[in-house]
CSV table of C-alpha atoms and ligand atoms in Angstrom, one decimal:
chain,number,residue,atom,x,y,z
A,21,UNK,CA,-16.9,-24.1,-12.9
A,22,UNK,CA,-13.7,-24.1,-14.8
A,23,UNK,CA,-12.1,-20.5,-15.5
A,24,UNK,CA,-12.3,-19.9,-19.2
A,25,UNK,CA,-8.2,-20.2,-20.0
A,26,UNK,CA,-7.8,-19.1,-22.9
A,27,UNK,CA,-4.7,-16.5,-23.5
A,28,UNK,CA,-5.5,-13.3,-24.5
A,29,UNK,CA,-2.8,-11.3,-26.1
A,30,UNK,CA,-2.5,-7.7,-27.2
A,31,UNK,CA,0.2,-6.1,-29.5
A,32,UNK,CA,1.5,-2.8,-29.9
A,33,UNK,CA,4.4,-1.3,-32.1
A,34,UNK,CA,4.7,1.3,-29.4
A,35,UNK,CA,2.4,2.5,-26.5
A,36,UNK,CA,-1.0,3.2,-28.1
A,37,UNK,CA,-0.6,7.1,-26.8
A,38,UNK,CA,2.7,7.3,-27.4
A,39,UNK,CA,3.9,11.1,-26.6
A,40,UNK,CA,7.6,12.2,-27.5
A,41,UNK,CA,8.8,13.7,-24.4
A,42,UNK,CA,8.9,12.3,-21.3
A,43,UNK,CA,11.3,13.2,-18.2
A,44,UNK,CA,11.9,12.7,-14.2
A,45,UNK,CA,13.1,15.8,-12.4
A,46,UNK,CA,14.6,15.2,-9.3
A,47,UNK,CA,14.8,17.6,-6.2
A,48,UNK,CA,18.4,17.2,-6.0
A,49,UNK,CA,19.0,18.4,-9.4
A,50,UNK,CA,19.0,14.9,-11.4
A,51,UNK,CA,16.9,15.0,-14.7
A,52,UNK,CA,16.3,11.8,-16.9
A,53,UNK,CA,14.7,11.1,-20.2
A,54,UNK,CA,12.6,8.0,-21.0
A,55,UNK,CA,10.1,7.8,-23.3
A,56,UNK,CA,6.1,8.3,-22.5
A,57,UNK,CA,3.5,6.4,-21.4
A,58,UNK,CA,0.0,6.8,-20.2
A,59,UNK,CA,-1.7,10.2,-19.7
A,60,UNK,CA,-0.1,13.2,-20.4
A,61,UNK,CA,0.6,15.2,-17.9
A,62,UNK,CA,2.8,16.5,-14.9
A,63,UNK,CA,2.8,15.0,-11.2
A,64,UNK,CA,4.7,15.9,-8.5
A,65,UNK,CA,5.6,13.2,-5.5
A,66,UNK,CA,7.5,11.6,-3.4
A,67,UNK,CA,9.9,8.8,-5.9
A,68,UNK,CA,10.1,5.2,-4.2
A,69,UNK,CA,11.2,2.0,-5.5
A,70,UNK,CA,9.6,-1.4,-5.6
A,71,UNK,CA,11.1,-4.8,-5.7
A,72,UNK,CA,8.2,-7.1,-6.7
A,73,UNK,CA,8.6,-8.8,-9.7
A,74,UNK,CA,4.6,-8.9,-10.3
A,75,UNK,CA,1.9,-7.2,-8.8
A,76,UNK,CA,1.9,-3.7,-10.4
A,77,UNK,CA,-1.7,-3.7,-11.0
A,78,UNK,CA,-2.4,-4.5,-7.0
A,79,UNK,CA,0.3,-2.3,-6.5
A,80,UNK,CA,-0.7,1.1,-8.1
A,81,UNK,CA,-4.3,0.4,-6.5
A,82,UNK,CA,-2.8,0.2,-3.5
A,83,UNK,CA,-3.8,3.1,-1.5
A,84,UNK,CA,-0.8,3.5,0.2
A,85,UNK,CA,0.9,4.5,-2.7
A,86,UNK,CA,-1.0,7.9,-2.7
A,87,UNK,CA,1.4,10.9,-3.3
A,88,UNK,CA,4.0,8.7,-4.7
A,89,UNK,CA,5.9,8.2,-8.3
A,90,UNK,CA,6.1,4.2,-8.1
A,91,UNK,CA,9.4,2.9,-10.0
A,92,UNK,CA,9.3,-1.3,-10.4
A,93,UNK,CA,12.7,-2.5,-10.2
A,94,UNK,CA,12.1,-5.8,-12.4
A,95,UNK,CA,13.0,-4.8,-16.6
A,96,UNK,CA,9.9,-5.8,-17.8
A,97,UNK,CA,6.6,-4.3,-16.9
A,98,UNK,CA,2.9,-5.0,-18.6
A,99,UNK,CA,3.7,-8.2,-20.1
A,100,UNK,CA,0.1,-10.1,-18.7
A,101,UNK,CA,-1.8,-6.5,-19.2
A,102,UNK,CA,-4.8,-5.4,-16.8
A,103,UNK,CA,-7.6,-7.9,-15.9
A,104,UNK,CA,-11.4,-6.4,-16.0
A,105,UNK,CA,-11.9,-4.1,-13.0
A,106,UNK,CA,-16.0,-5.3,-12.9
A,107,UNK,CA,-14.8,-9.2,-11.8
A,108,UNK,CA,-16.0,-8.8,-7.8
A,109,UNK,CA,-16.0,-11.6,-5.5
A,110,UNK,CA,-19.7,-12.9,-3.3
A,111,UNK,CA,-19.3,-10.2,-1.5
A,112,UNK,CA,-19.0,-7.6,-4.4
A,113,UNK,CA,-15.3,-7.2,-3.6
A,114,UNK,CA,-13.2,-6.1,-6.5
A,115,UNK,CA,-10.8,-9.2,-7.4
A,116,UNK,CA,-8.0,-8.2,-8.7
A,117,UNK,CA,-7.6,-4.3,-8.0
A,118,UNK,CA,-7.1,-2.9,-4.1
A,119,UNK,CA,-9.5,-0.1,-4.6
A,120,UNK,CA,-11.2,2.0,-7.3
A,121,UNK,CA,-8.7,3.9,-8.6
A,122,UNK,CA,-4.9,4.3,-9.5
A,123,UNK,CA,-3.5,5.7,-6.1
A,124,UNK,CA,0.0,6.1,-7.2
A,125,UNK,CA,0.8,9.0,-8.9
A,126,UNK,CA,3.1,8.3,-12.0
A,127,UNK,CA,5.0,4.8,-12.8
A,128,UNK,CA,8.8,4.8,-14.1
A,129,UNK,CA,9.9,1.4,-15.4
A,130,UNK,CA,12.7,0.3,-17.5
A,131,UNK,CA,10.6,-1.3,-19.9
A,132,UNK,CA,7.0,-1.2,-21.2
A,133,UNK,CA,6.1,-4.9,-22.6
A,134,UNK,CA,4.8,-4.3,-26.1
A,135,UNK,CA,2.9,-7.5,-26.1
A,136,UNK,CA,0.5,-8.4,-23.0
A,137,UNK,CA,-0.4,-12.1,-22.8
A,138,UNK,CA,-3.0,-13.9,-20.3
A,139,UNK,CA,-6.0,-15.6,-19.6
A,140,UNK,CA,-7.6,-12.8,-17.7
A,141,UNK,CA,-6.4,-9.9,-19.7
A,142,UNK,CA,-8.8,-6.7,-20.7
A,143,UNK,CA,-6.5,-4.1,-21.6
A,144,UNK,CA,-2.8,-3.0,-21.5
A,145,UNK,CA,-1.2,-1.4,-18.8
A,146,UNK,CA,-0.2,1.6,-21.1
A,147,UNK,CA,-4.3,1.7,-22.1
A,148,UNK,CA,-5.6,1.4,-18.1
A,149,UNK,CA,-3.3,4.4,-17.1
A,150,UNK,CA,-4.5,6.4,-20.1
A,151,UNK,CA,-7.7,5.8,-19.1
A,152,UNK,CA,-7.0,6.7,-15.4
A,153,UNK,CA,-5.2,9.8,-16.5
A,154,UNK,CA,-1.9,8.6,-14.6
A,155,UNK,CA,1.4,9.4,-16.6
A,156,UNK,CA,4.6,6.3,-17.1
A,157,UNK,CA,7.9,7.3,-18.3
A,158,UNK,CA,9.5,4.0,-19.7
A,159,UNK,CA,13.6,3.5,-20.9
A,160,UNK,CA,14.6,4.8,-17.5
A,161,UNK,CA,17.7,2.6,-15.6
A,162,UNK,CA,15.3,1.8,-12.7
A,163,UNK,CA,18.2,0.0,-11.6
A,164,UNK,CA,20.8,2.6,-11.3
A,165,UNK,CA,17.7,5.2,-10.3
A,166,UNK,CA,17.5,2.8,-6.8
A,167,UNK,CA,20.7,2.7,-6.2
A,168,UNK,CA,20.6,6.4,-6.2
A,169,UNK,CA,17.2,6.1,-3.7
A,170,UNK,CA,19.2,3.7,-1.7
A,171,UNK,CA,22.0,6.1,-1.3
A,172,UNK,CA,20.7,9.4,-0.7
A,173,UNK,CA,17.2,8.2,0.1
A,174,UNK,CA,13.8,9.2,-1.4
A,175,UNK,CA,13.0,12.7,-2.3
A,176,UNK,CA,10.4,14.3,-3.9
A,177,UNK,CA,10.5,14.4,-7.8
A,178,UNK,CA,8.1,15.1,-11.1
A,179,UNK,CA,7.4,12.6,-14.1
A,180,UNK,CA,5.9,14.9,-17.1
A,181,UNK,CA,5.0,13.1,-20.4
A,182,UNK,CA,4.3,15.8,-23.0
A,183,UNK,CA,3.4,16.4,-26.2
A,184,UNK,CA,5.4,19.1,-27.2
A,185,UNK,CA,8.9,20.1,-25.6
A,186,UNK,CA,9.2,20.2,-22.1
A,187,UNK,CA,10.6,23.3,-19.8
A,188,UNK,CA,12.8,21.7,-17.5
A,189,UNK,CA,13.3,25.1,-15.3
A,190,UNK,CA,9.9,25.6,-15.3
A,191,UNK,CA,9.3,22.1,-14.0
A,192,UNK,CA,11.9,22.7,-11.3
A,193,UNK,CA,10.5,25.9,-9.7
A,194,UNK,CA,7.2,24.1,-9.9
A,195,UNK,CA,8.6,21.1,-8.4
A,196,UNK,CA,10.1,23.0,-5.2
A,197,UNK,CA,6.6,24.8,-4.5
A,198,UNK,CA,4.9,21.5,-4.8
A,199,UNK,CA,3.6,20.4,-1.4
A,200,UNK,CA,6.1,17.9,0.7
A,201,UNK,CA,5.0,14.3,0.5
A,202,UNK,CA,5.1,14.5,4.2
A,203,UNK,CA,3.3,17.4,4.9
A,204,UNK,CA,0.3,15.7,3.1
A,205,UNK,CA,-2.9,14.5,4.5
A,206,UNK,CA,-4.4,12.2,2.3
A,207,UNK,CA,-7.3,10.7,4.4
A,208,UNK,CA,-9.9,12.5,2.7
A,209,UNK,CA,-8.9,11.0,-0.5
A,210,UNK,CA,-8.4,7.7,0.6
A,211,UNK,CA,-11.3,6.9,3.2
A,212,UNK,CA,-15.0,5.8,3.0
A,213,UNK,CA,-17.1,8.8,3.4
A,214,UNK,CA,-20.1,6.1,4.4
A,215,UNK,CA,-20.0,3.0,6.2
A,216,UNK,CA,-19.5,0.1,3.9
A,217,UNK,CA,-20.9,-3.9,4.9
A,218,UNK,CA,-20.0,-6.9,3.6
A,219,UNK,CA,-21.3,-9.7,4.0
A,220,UNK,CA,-24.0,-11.1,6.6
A,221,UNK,CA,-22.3,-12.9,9.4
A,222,UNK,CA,-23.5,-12.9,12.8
A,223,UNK,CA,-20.4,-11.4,14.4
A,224,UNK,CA,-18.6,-8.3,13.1
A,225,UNK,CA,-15.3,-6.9,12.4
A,226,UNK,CA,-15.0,-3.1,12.2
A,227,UNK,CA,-12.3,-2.2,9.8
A,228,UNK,CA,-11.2,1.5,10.2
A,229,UNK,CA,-10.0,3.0,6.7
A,230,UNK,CA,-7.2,4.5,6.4
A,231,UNK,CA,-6.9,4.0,2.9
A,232,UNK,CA,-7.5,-0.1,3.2
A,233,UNK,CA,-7.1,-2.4,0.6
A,234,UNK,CA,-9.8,-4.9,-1.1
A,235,UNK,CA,-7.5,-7.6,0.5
A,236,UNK,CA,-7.6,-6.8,3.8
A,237,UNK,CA,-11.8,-6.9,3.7
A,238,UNK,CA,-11.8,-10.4,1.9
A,239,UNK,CA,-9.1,-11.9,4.7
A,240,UNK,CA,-11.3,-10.5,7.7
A,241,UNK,CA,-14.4,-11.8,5.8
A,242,UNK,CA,-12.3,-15.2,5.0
A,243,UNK,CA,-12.2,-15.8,8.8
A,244,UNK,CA,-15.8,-16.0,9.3
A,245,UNK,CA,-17.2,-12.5,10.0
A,246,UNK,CA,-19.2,-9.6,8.8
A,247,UNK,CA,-17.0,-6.5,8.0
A,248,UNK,CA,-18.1,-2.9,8.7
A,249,UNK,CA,-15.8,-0.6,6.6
A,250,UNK,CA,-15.8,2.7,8.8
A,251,UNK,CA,-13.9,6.5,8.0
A,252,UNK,CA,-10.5,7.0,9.8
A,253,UNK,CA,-12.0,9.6,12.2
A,254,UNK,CA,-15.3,7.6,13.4
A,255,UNK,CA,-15.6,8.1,17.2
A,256,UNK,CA,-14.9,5.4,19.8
A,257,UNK,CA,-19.1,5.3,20.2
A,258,UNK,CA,-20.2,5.3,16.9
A,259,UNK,CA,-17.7,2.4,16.3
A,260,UNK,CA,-18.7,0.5,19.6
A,261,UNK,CA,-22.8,0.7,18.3
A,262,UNK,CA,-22.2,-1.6,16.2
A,263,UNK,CA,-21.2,-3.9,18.8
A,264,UNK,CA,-17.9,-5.5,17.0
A,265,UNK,CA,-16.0,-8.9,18.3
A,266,UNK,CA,-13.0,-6.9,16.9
A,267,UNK,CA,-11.4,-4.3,15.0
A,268,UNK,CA,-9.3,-3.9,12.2
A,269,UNK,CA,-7.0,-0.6,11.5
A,270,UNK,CA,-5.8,-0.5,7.7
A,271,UNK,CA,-2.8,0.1,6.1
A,272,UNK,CA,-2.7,3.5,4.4
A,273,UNK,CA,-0.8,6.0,3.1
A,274,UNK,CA,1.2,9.2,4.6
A,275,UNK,CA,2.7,9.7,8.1
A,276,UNK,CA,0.7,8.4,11.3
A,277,UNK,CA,1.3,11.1,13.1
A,278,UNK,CA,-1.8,12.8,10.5
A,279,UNK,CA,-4.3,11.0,12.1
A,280,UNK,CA,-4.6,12.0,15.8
A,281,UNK,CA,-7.8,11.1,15.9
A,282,UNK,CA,-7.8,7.7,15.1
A,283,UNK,CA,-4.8,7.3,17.6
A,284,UNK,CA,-6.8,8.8,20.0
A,285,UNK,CA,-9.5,6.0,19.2
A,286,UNK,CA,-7.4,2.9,19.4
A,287,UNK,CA,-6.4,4.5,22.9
A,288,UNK,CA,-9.7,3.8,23.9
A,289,UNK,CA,-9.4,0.5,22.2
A,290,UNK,CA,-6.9,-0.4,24.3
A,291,UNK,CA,-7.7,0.5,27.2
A,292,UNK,CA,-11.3,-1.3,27.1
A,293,UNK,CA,-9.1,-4.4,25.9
A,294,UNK,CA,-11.2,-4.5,22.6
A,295,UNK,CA,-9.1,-7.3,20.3
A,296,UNK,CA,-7.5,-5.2,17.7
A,297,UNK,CA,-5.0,-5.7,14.6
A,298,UNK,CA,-2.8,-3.3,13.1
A,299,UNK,CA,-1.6,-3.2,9.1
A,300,UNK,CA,1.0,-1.1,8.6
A,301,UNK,CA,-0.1,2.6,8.9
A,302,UNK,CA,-2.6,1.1,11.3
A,303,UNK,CA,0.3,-0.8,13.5
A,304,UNK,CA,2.5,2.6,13.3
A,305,UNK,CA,-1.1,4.3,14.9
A,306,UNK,CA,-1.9,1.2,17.5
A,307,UNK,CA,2.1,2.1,18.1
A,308,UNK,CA,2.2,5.8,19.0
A,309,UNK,CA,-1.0,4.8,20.6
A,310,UNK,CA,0.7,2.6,22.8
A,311,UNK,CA,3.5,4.8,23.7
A,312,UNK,CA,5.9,4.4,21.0
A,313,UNK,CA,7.4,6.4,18.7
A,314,UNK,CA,7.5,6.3,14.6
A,315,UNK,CA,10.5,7.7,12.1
A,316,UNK,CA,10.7,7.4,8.4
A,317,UNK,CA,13.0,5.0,7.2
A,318,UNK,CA,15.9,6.5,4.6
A,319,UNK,CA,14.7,4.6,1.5
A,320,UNK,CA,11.2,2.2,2.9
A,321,UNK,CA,10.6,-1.3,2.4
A,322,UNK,CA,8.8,-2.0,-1.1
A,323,UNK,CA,8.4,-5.5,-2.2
A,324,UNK,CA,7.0,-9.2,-1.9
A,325,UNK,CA,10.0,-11.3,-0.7
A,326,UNK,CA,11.3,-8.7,2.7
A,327,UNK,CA,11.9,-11.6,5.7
A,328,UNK,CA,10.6,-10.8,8.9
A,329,UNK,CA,11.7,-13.5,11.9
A,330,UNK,CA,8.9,-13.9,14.2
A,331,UNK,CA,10.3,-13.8,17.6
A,332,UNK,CA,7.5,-16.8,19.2
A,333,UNK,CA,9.0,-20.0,17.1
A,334,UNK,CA,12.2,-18.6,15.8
A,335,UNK,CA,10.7,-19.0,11.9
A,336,UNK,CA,11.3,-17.0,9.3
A,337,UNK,CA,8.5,-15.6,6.6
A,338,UNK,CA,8.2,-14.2,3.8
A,339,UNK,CA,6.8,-11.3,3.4
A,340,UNK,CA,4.5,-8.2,1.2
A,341,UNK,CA,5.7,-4.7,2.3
A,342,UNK,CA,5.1,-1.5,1.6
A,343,UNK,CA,6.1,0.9,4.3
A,344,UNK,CA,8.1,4.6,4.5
A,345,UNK,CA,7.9,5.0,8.4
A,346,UNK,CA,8.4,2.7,11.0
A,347,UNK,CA,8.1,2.0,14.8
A,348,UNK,CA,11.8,3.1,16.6
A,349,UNK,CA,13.2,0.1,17.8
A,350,UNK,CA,14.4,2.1,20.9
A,351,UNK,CA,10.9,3.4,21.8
A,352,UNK,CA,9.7,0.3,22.5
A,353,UNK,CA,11.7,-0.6,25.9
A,354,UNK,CA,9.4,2.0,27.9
A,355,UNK,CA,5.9,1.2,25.6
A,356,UNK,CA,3.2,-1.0,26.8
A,357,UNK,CA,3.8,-3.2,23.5
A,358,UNK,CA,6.6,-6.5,23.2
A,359,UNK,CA,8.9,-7.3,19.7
A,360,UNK,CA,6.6,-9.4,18.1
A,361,UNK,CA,8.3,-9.7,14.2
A,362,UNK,CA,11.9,-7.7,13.3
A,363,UNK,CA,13.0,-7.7,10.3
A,364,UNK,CA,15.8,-10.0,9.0
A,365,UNK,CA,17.7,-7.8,6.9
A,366,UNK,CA,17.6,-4.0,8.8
A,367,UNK,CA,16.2,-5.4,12.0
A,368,UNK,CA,13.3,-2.6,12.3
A,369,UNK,CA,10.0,-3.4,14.3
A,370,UNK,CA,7.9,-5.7,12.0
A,371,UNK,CA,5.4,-6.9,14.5
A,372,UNK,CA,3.8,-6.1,18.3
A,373,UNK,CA,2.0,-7.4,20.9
A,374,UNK,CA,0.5,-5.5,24.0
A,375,UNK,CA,1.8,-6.9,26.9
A,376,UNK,CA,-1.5,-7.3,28.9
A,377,UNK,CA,-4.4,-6.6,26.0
A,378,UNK,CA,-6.0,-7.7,23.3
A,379,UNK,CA,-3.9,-5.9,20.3
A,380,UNK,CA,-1.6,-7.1,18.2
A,381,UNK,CA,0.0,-5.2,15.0
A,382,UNK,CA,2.3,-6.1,11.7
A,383,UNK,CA,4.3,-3.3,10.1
A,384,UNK,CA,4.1,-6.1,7.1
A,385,UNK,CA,0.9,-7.1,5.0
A,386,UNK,CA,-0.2,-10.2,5.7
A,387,UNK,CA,-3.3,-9.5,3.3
A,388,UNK,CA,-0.4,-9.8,0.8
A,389,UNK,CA,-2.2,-9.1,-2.7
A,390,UNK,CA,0.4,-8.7,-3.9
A,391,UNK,CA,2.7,-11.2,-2.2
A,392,UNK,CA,2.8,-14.2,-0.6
A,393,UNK,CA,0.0,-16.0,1.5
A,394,UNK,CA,3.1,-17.2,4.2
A,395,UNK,CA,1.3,-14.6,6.8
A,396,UNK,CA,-2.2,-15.2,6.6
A,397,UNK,CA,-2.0,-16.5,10.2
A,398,UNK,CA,-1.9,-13.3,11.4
A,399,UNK,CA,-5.6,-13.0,10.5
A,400,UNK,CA,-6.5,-16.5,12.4
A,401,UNK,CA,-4.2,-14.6,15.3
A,402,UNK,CA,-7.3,-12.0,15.6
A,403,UNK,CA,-9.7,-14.5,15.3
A,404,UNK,CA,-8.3,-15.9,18.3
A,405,UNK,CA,-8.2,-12.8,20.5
A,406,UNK,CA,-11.9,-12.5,19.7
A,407,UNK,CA,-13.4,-16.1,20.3
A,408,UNK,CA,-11.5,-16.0,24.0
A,409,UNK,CA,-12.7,-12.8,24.8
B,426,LIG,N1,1.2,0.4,3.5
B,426,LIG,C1,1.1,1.2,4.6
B,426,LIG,O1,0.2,1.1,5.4
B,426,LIG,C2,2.1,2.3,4.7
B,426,LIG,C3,2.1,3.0,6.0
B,426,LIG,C4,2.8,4.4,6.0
B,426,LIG,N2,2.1,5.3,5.1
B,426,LIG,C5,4.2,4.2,5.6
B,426,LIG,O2,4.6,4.5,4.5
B,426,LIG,O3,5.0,3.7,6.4
């Protein structure tokens, strides 16, 4: 069936919950005004930038944005709105949003489209994060705001939108008792409590959550297999019962060194030569499992169009990213793991393979969502590993 085109458009003078008084406090000192957005309220989180020019409602569903104030670097943000968050796919897959929930917590754009226009359009942007009680701060240079990320890299910060005037000192001595973005452990926020399954295949694909994303579930099931979503800290047995062809450790938010014991699983993994794949947080784990090491990177990678060269045919792709830490280069030379991917602009680890098993990782999301589709070979990559095994 054809998808009912028609545009939808919605127009506002101003955002719908307008509030007077909105600001970004910066641990170094900086304060900014904008105007409001969104819930009022106060967060406190680590500040990162993000080069996509689309995506944001993927994006702030994303739940490796947890813990983070999310500032788009393209001018114009909300112009096609918030599609319906009910539209699943066969398998009851949310379409168009990477989990149930805002993850990020505040937005900071330059500016908040007044008029949202598309075919699949069921709210504003300003009206979804009112609803989802997350504050935006709008009017802000978000170009001049990452150069400054760029420069002295991120830090943590607060967005308040208020109604009524705000104390700024109060903010900061709030701000500097706030808990450190990497101190945090956000893996009982972000994981299944229950096994999830989708879909009725014969063989099965454990995916571990570690805060995974819709996308990653639909591109496992796309390859022709059953997926059993499982907690970040389900034993070695209890994942093993339910006898998978392969596993699948998500992407995620935070640093990997908070999740020992899912380090200490993929160990296992290894060593029994079970074909595994790695997204992001979950290649920084299949890493430190493998005798690497992991660092955080001064500023991240945040964006849809990051190049990654893969060392096996010399070709260069384009890639989804959406990282804070990454593998050391150096630690490498003396882990059981080969350069798979580097990137082309830093040259940090994208990509690795074990040099005798079944495991390969991308620091990159080939899932994309948002992004582009250039990696979903990745995914026939594990499909691979487990019909020769
Ligand atoms: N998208 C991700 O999986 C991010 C991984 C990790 N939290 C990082 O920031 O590097």
């Amino acid at each position: 069936m054809l998808a009912d085109l028609t545009r939808v458009t919605i127009t506002t003078k101003k955002s719908i919950h307008a509030k007077k008084f909105a600001k970004l406090v910066f641990d170094d000192g900086t304060i900014l005004d904008g105007d409001g957005f969104g819930y009022s309220t106060t967060v406190f989180g680590e500040i990162v930038f993000n080069t996509g020019m689309v995506g944001y409602t993927e994006a702030l569903t994303d739940p490796s944005y947890s813990g983070q104030i999310l500032t788009l670097t393209y001018p114009l943000v909300g112009n096609y709105g918030v599609p319906d968050p009910s539209i699943v796919d066969e398998d009851g897959i949310p379409k168009f949003f990477e989990s149930s929930k805002i993850q990020a917590r505040g937005l900071v754009v330059h500016e908040l489209s007044l008029t949202a226009s598309h075919w699949n359009l069921s709210m504003t942007l300003d009206e979804w994060m009112y609803n989802e009680k997350i504050p935006g701060i709008s009017g802000i240079d978000t170009r001049e705001l990452t150069k400054k990320l760029r420069t002295s890299g991120v830090m943590m910060a607060a967005l308040v939108v208020s109604d009524s005037e705000i104390d700024v000192d109060e903010i900061k001595k709030q701000l500097e008792s706030a808990p450190h973005y990497d101190s945090e452990q956000f893996m009982d926020d972000v994981s299944t409590k229950e096994e999830k399954i989708y879909g009725d295949d014969e063989n099965t694909v454990v995916v571990i959550d570690t805060g995974a994303k819709h996308a990653i579930l639909r591109n496992v099931r796309d390859i022709g297999y059953k997926v059993v979503l499982l907690p970040w800290n389900t034993t070695y047995e209890k994942i093993m019962s339910y006898n998978p062809k392969g596993i699948v450790l998500s992407s995620g938010p935070g640093d990997p060194q908070k999740c020992p014991d899912t380090i200490d699983v993929v160990k296992k993994l290894i060593q029994d030569n079970v074909p595994t794949l790695g997204i992001c947080l979950g290649a920084q784990i299949i890493g430190i499992a493998g005798n690497t090491e992991t660092y955080k990177l001064k500023y991240g990678h945040r964006g849809q169009n990051k190049p990654c060269v893969n060392l096996e045919n010399n070709q260069v792709y384009v890639t989804s990213q959406n990282h804070g830490y990454g593998i050391k280069p150096e630690s490498l030379d003396k882990s059981d793991f080969n350069l798979w991917f580097t990137n082309a602009d830093d040259k940090t680890v994208e990509g690795i393979k074990h040099k005798t098993k079944n495991c390969i990782a991308v620091q990159f999301h080939p899932e994309a969502a948002p992004g582009p589709y250039d990696c979903k070979f990745v995914f026939e990559e594990l499909k691979q590993l487990m019909e020769k095994n």
